[in-house]
Coordinates of C-alpha atoms in Angstrom, one line a residue:
L22 CA 34.4 -38.0 -13.3
Y23 CA 32.3 -40.2 -11.0
W24 CA 28.5 -40.5 -10.5
D25 CA 28.7 -38.3 -7.4
D26 CA 30.2 -35.5 -9.5
V27 CA 27.3 -35.9 -12.0
L28 CA 24.8 -35.7 -9.2
V29 CA 26.3 -32.4 -7.8
V30 CA 26.2 -31.0 -11.3
F31 CA 22.6 -32.1 -11.6
A32 CA 21.9 -30.3 -8.3
W33 CA 23.4 -27.2 -9.6
V34 CA 21.3 -27.4 -12.8
L35 CA 18.2 -27.7 -10.7
S36 CA 19.3 -24.7 -8.7
L37 CA 19.8 -22.7 -11.9
L38 CA 16.4 -23.8 -13.2
T39 CA 14.9 -22.8 -9.9
A40 CA 16.3 -19.3 -10.3
I41 CA 15.0 -19.0 -13.8
D42 CA 11.5 -20.2 -12.7
W43 CA 11.6 -17.7 -9.9
Q44 CA 12.4 -14.8 -12.3
I45 CA 9.4 -15.9 -14.4
V46 CA 6.8 -16.1 -11.7
S47 CA 8.0 -13.6 -9.1
G48 CA 6.2 -10.7 -10.8
H49 CA 2.9 -12.6 -10.7
M50 CA 3.5 -13.3 -7.0
Y51 CA 4.1 -9.6 -6.1
Q52 CA 1.1 -8.6 -8.2
F53 CA -1.2 -11.0 -6.3
M54 CA 0.1 -9.8 -3.0
L55 CA -0.4 -6.1 -3.9
V56 CA -4.0 -6.8 -5.0
V57 CA -4.8 -8.7 -1.8
S58 CA -3.4 -5.9 0.3
G59 CA -5.4 -3.3 -1.7
R60 CA -2.4 -1.5 -3.1
I61 CA -3.5 -2.3 -6.6
W62 CA -7.2 -1.7 -7.4
P63 CA -9.0 -2.6 -9.5
P64 CA -7.3 -6.0 -10.1
P65 CA -5.7 -6.4 -13.6
A66 CA -7.8 -8.3 -16.1
D67 CA -5.3 -11.2 -16.2
L68 CA -4.9 -11.5 -12.5
I69 CA -6.4 -15.0 -12.3
E70 CA -4.2 -16.4 -15.1
D71 CA -1.1 -14.8 -13.7
T72 CA -1.7 -16.0 -10.2
E73 CA -2.3 -19.6 -11.4
R74 CA 1.0 -19.4 -13.2
Y75 CA 2.6 -18.2 -9.9
Y76 CA 1.2 -21.2 -8.0
K77 CA 2.3 -23.7 -10.7
G78 CA 5.7 -22.1 -10.7
S79 CA 5.9 -22.5 -7.0
M80 CA 5.2 -26.3 -7.5
I81 CA 8.2 -26.4 -9.8
V82 CA 10.4 -24.5 -7.4
L83 CA 9.5 -26.9 -4.6
A84 CA 10.2 -30.0 -6.8
F85 CA 13.6 -28.6 -7.9
F86 CA 14.4 -27.7 -4.3
Y87 CA 13.9 -31.2 -3.0
G88 CA 15.5 -32.7 -6.0
S89 CA 18.6 -30.6 -5.6
L90 CA 19.0 -31.3 -1.9
W91 CA 18.6 -35.0 -2.2
A92 CA 20.9 -35.1 -5.3
V93 CA 23.6 -33.7 -3.0
K94 CA 22.8 -36.3 -0.3
A95 CA 23.0 -39.1 -3.0
A96 CA 26.3 -37.7 -4.1
F97 CA 27.8 -38.0 -0.6
L98 CA 26.4 -41.5 -0.3
I99 CA 27.9 -42.7 -3.6
F100 CA 31.2 -41.1 -2.6
F101 CA 31.3 -42.8 0.8
K102 CA 30.3 -46.1 -0.8
R103 CA 33.6 -46.1 -2.7
L104 CA 35.5 -45.6 0.5
I105 CA 34.0 -48.4 2.5
R106 CA 34.4 -50.9 -0.4
D107 CA 33.4 -54.4 0.9
I108 CA 33.7 -53.8 4.7
R109 CA 30.5 -55.5 5.9
S110 CA 29.7 -53.4 9.0
F111 CA 30.0 -50.1 7.0
T112 CA 28.1 -51.6 4.1
I113 CA 25.1 -52.4 6.3
L114 CA 25.2 -48.9 7.8
W115 CA 25.5 -47.4 4.3
W116 CA 22.4 -49.4 3.0
A117 CA 20.4 -48.4 6.1
V118 CA 21.1 -44.7 5.6
T119 CA 20.6 -44.9 1.8
V120 CA 17.2 -46.6 2.2
F121 CA 16.0 -44.1 4.8
T122 CA 17.2 -41.2 2.6
A123 CA 15.4 -42.5 -0.4
L124 CA 12.2 -43.0 1.6
S125 CA 12.4 -39.5 3.1
F126 CA 12.8 -38.1 -0.5
A127 CA 9.6 -39.8 -1.5
E128 CA 7.8 -38.6 1.6
C129 CA 8.7 -35.0 0.8
F130 CA 6.7 -35.3 -2.4
A131 CA 4.0 -37.5 -0.9
D132 CA 2.9 -34.9 1.7
T133 CA 2.9 -31.9 -0.6
Q134 CA -0.4 -30.0 -0.9
Y135 CA -0.7 -30.3 -4.7
W136 CA -4.3 -29.2 -4.5
C137 CA -3.1 -25.8 -3.2
L138 CA -0.6 -25.3 -6.1
V139 CA -2.0 -26.7 -9.4
A140 CA -5.8 -26.3 -8.9
P141 CA -7.7 -23.3 -10.3
L142 CA -7.3 -20.2 -8.3
E143 CA -10.9 -20.2 -7.1
K144 CA -10.4 -23.6 -5.5
I145 CA -7.1 -22.7 -4.0
I146 CA -8.5 -19.6 -2.3
T147 CA -11.6 -21.5 -1.1
R148 CA -9.9 -24.6 0.1
C149 CA -6.4 -23.7 1.2
N150 CA -7.4 -20.9 3.7
T151 CA -9.1 -23.4 6.0
E152 CA -7.7 -24.1 9.4
H153 CA -6.9 -27.7 8.5
D154 CA -5.0 -26.8 5.3
I155 CA -3.0 -24.0 7.0
Y156 CA -2.1 -26.5 9.8
W157 CA -1.1 -29.2 7.3
G158 CA 1.0 -26.8 5.4
L159 CA 3.0 -25.8 8.5
F160 CA 3.2 -29.4 9.6
T161 CA 4.7 -30.6 6.3
L162 CA 7.1 -27.7 6.3
K163 CA 8.4 -28.7 9.7
F164 CA 8.3 -32.5 9.1
N165 CA 10.1 -32.2 5.8
C166 CA 12.7 -30.0 7.4
S167 CA 13.2 -32.7 10.1
L168 CA 13.7 -35.3 7.4
D169 CA 16.3 -33.1 5.7
V170 CA 18.2 -32.6 9.0
V171 CA 18.0 -36.2 10.1
T172 CA 19.2 -37.5 6.8
D173 CA 22.1 -35.1 6.9
F174 CA 23.2 -36.4 10.3
M175 CA 22.7 -40.0 9.3
I176 CA 24.9 -39.5 6.2
M177 CA 27.5 -37.9 8.4
T178 CA 27.7 -41.0 10.6
I179 CA 29.2 -43.0 7.7
P180 CA 32.5 -41.0 7.4
C181 CA 32.6 -40.6 11.2
A182 CA 32.5 -44.4 11.6
I183 CA 35.2 -44.7 9.0
L184 CA 37.4 -42.2 10.8
W185 CA 36.9 -44.1 14.1
R186 CA 38.4 -47.2 12.5
V187 CA 41.0 -45.9 10.0
K188 CA 44.6 -45.4 11.1
I189 CA 45.7 -42.0 9.9
P190 CA 47.4 -39.1 11.7
L191 CA 45.3 -37.3 14.2
K192 CA 45.7 -34.0 12.4
Q193 CA 44.3 -35.5 9.2
K194 CA 41.4 -37.0 11.2
L195 CA 40.5 -33.7 12.7
A196 CA 40.7 -32.0 9.3
L197 CA 38.3 -34.6 7.9
L198 CA 36.0 -34.4 10.9
G199 CA 35.8 -30.6 10.4
L200 CA 34.9 -31.0 6.7
F201 CA 32.2 -33.6 7.6
S202 CA 30.8 -31.1 10.2
L203 CA 30.1 -28.6 7.4
V204 CA 27.0 -30.7 6.7
M205 CA 25.7 -29.1 9.9
I206 CA 25.8 -25.7 8.0
T207 CA 23.2 -27.0 5.6
S208 CA 21.1 -28.4 8.5
L209 CA 21.3 -24.9 10.2
F210 CA 20.0 -23.3 7.0
A211 CA 17.2 -25.8 6.8
I212 CA 16.1 -25.0 10.4
L213 CA 16.5 -21.2 9.8
R214 CA 14.4 -21.5 6.6
V215 CA 11.5 -23.1 8.5
A216 CA 11.8 -20.8 11.5
L217 CA 11.9 -17.5 9.6
I218 CA 9.4 -18.0 6.8
Q219 CA 6.6 -18.5 9.3
K220 CA 7.8 -16.0 11.9
F221 CA 5.3 -13.3 11.2
S222 CA 2.3 -15.3 10.1
K223 CA 0.5 -18.7 10.5
Q224 CA 1.1 -19.2 6.8
P225 CA 4.5 -19.3 5.2
E226 CA 5.5 -15.9 3.9
P227 CA 6.3 -16.5 0.1
T228 CA 9.1 -14.0 -0.3
W229 CA 11.0 -15.3 2.8
A230 CA 10.2 -18.9 1.6
Y231 CA 11.8 -18.3 -1.8
M232 CA 14.9 -16.5 -0.3
W233 CA 15.7 -19.2 2.3
T234 CA 14.9 -22.0 -0.1
S235 CA 17.5 -20.6 -2.5
L236 CA 20.0 -20.1 0.3
E237 CA 19.7 -23.7 1.6
Q238 CA 19.7 -25.2 -1.9
N239 CA 22.9 -23.4 -2.9
M240 CA 24.6 -23.9 0.5
A241 CA 24.2 -27.7 0.1
I242 CA 25.9 -27.5 -3.3
I243 CA 28.7 -25.3 -2.0
V244 CA 29.4 -27.9 0.8
A245 CA 29.4 -30.7 -1.7
C246 CA 31.8 -28.8 -4.0
L247 CA 34.6 -28.1 -1.5
G248 CA 37.8 -28.6 -3.5
T249 CA 39.9 -30.0 -0.7
F250 CA 37.4 -32.7 0.2
R251 CA 38.8 -35.6 -1.8
T252 CA 42.4 -34.7 -1.6
L253 CA 42.4 -35.5 2.1
F254 CA 41.5 -39.1 1.5

């Protein structure tokens, strides 16, 4: 068992905790949406408390989502580090990609609108419906998606560079290249997530956001867990 295995298990645990959190707060989310649409009236007495729990739960889901994705990225980086050993050119590339990946992870948390998730409901409704905050929410959604996709492609350059130099049969090279290209599936899900959760509204639609967040999160883990991956090396 290596550290990259531990990180993949950690990503899976975060995915499981995300699902548990979603089960806890989803009822509060639907209740709030029904009240806003007028389908439930008068509002329940505990609406404010329940809705604040939903927003705080959303913050937890977001944190676990990014933590899970970047744990998978770190697992790939640690695995590739063992392959390159002390080859200087590959080591420099590895460090460059690793530093950028770490900084992008920090950025995903730095640009999060915490004031729209953990503040009292009155402040959230008052502040987070302004044009500026709606724009910022969409911007960070797209920007963090771009960081996710760019880091995936940067990580993929490491094994591709190794394949370019290593002397193995062409059939094995193509098989490995095909496996590395599976990272593009995760990137595709990241792009679809951003495109679809804002398709019908200026603001991200919460039910679509949760669904596509879960799909991308678990697709990344599946790609990392492919059983034939290491046997080809």
